[in-house]
PDB file of C-alpha atoms and ligand atoms in Angstrom:
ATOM      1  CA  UNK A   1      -4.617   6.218   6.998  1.00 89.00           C
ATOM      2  CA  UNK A   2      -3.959   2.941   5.198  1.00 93.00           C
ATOM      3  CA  UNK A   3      -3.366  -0.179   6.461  1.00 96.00           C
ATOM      4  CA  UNK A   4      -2.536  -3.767   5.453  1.00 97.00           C
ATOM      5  CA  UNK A   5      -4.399  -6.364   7.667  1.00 98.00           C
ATOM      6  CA  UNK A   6      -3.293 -10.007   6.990  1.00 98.00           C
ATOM      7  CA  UNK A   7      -5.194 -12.591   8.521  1.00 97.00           C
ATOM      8  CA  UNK A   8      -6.133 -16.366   7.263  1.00 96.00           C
ATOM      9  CA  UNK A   9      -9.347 -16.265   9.195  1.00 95.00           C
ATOM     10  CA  UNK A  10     -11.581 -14.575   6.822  1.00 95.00           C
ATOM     11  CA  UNK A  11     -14.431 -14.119   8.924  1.00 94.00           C
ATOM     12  CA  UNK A  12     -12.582 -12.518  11.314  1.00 94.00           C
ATOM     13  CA  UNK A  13     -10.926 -10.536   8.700  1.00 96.00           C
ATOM     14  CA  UNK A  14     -13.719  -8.596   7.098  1.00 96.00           C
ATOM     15  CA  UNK A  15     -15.562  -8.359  10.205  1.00 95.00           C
ATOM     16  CA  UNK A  16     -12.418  -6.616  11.418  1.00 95.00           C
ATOM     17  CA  UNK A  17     -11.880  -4.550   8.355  1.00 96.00           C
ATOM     18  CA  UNK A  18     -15.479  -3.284   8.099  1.00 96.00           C
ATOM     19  CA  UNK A  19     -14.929  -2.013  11.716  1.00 95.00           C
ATOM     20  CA  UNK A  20     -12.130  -0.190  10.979  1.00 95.00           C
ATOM     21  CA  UNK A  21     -13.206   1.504   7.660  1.00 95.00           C
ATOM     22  CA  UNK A  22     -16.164   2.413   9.972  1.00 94.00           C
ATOM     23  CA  UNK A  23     -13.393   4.266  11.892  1.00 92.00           C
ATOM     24  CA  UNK A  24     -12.254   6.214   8.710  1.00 92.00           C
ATOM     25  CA  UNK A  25      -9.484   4.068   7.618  1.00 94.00           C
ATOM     26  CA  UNK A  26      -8.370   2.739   4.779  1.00 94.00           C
ATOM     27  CA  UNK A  27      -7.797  -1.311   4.911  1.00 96.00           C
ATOM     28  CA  UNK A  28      -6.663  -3.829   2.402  1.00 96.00           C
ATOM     29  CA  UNK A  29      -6.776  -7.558   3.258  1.00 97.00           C
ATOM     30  CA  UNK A  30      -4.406 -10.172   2.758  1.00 97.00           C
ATOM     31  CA  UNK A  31      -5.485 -13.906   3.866  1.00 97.00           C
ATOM     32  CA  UNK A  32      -2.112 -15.539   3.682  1.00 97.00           C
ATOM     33  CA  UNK A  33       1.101 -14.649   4.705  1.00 97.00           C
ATOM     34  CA  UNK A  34       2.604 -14.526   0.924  1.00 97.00           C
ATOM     35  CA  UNK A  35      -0.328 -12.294  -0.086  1.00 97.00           C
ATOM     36  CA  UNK A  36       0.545 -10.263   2.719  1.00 97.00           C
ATOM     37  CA  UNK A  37       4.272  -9.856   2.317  1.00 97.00           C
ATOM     38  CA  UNK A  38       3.832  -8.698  -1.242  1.00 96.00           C
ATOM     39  CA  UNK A  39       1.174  -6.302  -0.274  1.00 96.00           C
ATOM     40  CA  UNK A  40       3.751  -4.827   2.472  1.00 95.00           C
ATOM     41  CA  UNK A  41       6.486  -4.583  -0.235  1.00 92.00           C
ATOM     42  CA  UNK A  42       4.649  -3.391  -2.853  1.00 90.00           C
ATOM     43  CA  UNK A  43       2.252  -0.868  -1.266  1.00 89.00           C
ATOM     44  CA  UNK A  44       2.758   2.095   1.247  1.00 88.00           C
ATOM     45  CA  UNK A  45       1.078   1.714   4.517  1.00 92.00           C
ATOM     46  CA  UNK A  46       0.792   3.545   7.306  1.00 90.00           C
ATOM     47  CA  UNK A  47       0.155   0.601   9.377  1.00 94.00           C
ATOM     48  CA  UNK A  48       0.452  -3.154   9.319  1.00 96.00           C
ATOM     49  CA  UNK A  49      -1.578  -5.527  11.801  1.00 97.00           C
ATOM     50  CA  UNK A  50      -0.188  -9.299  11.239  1.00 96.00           C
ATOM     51  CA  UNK A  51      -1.510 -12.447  12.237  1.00 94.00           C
ATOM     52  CA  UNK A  52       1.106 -14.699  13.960  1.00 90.00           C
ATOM     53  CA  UNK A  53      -0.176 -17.866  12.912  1.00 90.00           C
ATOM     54  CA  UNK A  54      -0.401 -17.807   8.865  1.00 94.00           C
ATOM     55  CA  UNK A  55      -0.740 -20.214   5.802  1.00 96.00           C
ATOM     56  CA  UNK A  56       2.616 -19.874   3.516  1.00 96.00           C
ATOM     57  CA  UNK A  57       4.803 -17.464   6.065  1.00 95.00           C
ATOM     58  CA  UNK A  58       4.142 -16.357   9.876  1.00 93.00           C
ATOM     59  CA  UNK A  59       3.956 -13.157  10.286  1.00 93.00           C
ATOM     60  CA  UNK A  60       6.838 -12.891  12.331  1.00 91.00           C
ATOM     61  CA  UNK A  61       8.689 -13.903   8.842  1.00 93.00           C
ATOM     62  CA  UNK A  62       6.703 -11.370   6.313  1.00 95.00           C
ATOM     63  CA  UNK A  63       7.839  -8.811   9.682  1.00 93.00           C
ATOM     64  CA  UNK A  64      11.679  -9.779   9.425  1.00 91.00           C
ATOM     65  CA  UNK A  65      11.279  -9.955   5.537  1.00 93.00           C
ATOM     66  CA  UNK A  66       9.887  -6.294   5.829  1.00 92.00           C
ATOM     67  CA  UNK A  67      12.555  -5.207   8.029  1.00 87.00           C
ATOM     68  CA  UNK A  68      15.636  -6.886   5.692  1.00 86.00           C
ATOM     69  CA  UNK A  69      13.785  -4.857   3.244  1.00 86.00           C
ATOM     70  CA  UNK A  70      14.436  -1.761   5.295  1.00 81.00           C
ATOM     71  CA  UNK A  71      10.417  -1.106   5.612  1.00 86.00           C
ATOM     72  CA  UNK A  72      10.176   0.500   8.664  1.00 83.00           C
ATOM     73  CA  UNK A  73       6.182   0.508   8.614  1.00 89.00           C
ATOM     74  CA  UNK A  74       4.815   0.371  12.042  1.00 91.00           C
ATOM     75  CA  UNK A  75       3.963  -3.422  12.922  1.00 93.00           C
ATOM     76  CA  UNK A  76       0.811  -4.551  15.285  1.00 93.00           C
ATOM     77  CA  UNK A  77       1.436  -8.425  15.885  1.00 91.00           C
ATOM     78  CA  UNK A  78      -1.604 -10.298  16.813  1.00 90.00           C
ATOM     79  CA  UNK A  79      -1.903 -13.087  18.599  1.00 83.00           C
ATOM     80  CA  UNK A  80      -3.795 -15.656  20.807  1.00 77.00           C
ATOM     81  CA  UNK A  81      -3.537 -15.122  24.649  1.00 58.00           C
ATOM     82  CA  UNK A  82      -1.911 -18.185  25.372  1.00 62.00           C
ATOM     83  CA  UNK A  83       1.168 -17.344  23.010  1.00 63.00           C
ATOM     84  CA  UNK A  84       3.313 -15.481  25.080  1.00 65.00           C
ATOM     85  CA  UNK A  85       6.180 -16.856  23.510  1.00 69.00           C
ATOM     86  CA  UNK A  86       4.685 -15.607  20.103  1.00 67.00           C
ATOM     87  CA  UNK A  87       4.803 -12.210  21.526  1.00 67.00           C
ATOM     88  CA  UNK A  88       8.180 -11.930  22.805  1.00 68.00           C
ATOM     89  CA  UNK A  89       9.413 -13.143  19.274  1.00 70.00           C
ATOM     90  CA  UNK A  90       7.488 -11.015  17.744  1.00 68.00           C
ATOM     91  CA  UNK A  91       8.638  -7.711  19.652  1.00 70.00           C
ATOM     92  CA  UNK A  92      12.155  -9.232  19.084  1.00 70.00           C
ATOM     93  CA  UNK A  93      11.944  -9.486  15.444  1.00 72.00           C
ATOM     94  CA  UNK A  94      10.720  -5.739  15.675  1.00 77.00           C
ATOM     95  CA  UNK A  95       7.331  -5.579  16.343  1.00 85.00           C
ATOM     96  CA  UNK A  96       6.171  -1.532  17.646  1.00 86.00           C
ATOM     97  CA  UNK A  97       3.087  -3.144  19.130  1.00 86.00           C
ATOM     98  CA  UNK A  98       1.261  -6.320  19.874  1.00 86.00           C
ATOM     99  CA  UNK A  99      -2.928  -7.035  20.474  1.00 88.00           C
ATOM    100  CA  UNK A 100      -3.847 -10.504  22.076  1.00 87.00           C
ATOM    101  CA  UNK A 101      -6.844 -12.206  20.215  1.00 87.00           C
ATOM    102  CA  UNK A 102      -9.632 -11.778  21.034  1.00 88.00           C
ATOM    103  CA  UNK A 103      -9.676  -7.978  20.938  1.00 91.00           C
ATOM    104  CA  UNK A 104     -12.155  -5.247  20.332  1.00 92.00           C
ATOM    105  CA  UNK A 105     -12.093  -3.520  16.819  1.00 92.00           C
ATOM    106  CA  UNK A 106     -11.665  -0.144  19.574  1.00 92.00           C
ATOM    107  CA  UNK A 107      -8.542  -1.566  21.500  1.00 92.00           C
ATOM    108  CA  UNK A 108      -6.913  -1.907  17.348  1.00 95.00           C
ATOM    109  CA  UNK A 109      -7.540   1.241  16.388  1.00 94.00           C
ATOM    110  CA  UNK A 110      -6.378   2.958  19.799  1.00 92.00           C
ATOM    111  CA  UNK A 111      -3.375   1.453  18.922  1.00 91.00           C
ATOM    112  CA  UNK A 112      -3.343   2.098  15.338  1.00 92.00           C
ATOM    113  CA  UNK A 113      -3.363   5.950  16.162  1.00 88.00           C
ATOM    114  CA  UNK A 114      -1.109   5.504  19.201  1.00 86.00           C
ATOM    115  CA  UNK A 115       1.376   4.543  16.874  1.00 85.00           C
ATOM    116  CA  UNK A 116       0.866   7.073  13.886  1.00 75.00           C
ATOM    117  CA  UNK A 117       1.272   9.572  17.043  1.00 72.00           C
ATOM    118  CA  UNK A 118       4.612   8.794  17.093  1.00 66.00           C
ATOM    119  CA  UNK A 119       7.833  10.883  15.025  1.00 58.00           C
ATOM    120  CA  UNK A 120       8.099   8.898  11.469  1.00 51.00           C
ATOM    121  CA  UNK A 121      11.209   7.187  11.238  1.00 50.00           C
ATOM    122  CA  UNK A 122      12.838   8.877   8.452  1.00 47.00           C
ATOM    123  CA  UNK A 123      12.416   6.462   5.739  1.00 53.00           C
ATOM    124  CA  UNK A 124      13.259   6.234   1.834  1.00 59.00           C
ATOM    125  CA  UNK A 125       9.325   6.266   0.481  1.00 78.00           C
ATOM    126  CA  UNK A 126      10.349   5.508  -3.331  1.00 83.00           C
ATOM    127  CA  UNK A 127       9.008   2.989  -5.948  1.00 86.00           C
ATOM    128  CA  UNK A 128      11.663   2.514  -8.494  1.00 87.00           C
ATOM    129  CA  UNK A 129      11.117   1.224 -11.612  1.00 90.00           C
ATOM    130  CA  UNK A 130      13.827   0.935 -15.175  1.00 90.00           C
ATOM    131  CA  UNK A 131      15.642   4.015 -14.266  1.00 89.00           C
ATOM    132  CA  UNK A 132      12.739   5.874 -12.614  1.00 91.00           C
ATOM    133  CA  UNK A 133      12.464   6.335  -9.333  1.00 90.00           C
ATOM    134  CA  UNK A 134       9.364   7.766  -7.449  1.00 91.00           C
ATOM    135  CA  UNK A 135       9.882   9.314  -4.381  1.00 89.00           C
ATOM    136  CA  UNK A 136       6.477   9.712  -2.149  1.00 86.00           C
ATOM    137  CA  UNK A 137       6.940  11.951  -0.112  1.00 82.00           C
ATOM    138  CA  UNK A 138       8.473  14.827  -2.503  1.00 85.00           C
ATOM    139  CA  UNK A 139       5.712  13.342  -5.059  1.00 90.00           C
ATOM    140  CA  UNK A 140       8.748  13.826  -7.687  1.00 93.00           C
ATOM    141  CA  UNK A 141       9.860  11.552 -10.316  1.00 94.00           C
ATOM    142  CA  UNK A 142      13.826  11.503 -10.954  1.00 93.00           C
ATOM    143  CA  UNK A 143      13.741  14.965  -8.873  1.00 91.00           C
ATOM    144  CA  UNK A 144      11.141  16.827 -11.144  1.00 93.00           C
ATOM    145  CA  UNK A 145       8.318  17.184  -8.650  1.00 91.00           C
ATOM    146  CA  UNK A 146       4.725  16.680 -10.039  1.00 93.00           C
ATOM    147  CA  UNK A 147       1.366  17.948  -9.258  1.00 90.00           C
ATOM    148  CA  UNK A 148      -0.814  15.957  -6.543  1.00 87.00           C
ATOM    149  CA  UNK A 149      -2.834  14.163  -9.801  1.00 88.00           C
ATOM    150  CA  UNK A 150       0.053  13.488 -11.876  1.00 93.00           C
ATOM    151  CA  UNK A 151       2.063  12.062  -8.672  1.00 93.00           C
ATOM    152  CA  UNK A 152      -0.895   9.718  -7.760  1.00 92.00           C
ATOM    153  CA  UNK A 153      -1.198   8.341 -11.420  1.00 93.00           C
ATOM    154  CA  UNK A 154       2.194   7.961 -12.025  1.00 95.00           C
ATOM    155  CA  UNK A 155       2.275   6.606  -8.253  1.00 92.00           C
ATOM    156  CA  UNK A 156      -0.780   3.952  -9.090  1.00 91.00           C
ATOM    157  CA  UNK A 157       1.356   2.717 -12.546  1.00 94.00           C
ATOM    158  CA  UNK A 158       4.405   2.536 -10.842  1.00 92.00           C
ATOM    159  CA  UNK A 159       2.925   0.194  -8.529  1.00 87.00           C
ATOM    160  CA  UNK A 160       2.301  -2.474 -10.702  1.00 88.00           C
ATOM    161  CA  UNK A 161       4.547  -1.691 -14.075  1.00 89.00           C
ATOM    162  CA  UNK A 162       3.754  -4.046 -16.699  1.00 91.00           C
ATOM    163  CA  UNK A 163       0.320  -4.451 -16.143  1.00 91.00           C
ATOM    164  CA  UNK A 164      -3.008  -2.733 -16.898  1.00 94.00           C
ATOM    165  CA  UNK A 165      -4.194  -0.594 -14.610  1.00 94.00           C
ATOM    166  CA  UNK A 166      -7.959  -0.109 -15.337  1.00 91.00           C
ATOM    167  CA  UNK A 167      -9.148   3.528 -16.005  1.00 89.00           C
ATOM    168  CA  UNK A 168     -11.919   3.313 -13.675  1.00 86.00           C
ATOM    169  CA  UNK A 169      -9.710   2.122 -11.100  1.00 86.00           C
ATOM    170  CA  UNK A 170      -7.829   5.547 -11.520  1.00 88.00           C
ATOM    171  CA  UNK A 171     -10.487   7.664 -11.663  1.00 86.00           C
ATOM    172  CA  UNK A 172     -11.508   5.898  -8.355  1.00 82.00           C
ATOM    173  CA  UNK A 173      -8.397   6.217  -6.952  1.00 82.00           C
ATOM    174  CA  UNK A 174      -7.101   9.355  -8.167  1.00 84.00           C
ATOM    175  CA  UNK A 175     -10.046  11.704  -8.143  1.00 80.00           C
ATOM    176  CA  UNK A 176     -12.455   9.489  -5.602  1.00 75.00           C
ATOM    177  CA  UNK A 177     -15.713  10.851  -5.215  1.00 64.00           C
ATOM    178  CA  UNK A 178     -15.443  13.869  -8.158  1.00 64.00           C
ATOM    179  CA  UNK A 179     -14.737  11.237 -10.588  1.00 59.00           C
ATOM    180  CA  UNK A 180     -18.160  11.111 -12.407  1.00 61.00           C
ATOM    181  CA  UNK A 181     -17.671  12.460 -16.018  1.00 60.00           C
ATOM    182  CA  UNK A 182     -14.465  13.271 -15.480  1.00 64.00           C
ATOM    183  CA  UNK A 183     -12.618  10.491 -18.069  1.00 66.00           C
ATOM    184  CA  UNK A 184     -11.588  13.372 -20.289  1.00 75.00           C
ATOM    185  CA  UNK A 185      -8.647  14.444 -17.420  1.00 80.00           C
ATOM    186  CA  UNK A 186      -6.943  11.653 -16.835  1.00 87.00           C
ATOM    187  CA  UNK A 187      -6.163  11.643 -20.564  1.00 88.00           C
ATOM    188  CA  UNK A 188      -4.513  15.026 -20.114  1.00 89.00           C
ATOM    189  CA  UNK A 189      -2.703  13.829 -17.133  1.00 91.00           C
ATOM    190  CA  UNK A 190      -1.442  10.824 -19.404  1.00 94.00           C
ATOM    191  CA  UNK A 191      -0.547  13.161 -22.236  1.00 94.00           C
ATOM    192  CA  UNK A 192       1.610  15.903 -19.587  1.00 94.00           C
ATOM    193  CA  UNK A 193       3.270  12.492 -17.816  1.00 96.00           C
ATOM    194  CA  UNK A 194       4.634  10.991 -21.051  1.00 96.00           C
ATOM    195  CA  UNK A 195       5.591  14.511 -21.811  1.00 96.00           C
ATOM    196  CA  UNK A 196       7.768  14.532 -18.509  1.00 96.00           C
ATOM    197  CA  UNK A 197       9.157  10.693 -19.258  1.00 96.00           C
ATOM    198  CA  UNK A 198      10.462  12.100 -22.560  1.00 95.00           C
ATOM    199  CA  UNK A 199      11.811  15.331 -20.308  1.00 94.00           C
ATOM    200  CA  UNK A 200      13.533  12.955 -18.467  1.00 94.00           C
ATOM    201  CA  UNK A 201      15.042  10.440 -21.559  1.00 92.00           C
ATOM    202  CA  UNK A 202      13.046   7.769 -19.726  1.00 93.00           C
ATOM    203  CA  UNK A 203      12.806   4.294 -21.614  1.00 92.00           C
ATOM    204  CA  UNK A 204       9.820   4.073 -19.654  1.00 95.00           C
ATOM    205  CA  UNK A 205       5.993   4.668 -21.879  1.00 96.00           C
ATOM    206  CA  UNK A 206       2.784   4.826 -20.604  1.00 97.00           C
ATOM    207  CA  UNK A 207       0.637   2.799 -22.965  1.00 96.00           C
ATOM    208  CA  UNK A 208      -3.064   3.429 -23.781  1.00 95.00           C
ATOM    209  CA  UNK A 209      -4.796  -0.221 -24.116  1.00 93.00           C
ATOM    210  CA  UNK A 210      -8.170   1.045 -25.621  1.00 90.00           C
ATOM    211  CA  UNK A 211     -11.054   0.927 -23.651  1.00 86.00           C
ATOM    212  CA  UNK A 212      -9.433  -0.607 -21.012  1.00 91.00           C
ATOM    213  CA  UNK A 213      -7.019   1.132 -19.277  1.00 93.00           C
ATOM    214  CA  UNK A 214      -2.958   1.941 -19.142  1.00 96.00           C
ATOM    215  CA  UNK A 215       0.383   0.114 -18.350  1.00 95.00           C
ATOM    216  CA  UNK A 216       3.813   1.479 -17.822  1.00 95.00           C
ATOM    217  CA  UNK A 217       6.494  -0.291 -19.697  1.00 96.00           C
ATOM    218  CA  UNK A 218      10.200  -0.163 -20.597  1.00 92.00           C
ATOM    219  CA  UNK A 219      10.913   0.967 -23.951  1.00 78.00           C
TER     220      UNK A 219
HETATM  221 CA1  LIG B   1      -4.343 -17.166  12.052  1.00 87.80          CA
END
């Protein structure tokens, strides 16, 4: 499971993210509420934990700004004790759950998986981008579904378009632990995905920036 943990105390932070990868998850860290806002737009989580208290936004506001944005990612609100009133915003703004600081790394996760227990709210799960659109879920692009490698490059572009996305990183990402000697693959994977963009009349490219990595880009 993935999950977006914003919090300005950075001690706290990794201390709290180390625990929880020691749990098997999978945790990126924002440390201010900006940071965190974009993260929760651009990225797909399964869970968000948000610090009330924040440099830039609260995280009651990156939570509304989610929910304008129709992200209906479970929330965890955190909090000090004494905050009461931080709570009752922040289950009125549409918190699913809320943890009072201090906590134990074990009381997080409890709720972390009490909350992926629950039915998904049906949710659109797509990253558009210049006439494409990605859907998640189906791991199709414009409707033509893809194979699970294809899907998760075209997935890791899509999330930043424009910029390079390094070709270790996708290895990494894409084929995790197997990637060792494997560089060879991904440029098949490239070759069969700008096949499918020309399938499609996309005005989208992939482009190759040598030794380095790849970028999506219109036209
Ligand atoms: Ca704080």
């Amino acid at each position: 499971m993935r999950i977006l943990y914003v919090e300005d105390e950075k001690f706290l932070a990794d201390a709290v993210k180390h625990n929880l990868e020691k749990s098997g998850f999978d945790v990126d860290l924002a440390y201010d509420g900006e940071e965190g806002l974009n993260a929760a737009i651009k990225d797909i989580y399964d869970c968000v934990v948000l610090d009330i208290m924040l440099p830039k936004l609260s995280g009651i506001d990156i939570l509304e700004r989610m929910r304008e944005k129709k992200i209906s990612t479970p929330v965890i609100m955190l909090s000090a004790l004494s905050e009461v009133e931080d709570k009752v915003r922040g289950l009125n703004s549409g918190a699913d759950d809320y943890l009072a600081k201090p906590f134990k790394t074990v009381e997080l996760v409890a709720r972390i998986n009490a909350l992926a227990r629950r039915p998904a709210a049906v949710q659109d799960r797509k990253i558009s981008y210049a006439g494409l659109e990605y859907n998640i879920d189906e791991r199709a692009l414009n409707g033509v579904s893809m194979t699970t490698k294809e899907a998760d490059i075209i997935h890791e572009l899509l999330k930043t378009p424009e910029k390079v996305v390094k070709k270790e990183y996708l290895l990494s990402k894409v084929w995790g632990g197997e990637a060792y000697g494997e560089d060879n693959y991904i440029e098949v994977y490239i070759s069969r995905l700008r096949k499918l963009l020309k399938e499609l009349h996309s005005d989208v490219k992939i482009t190759t920036v040598r030794g380095f990595g790849y970028k999506i880009i219109k036209g």
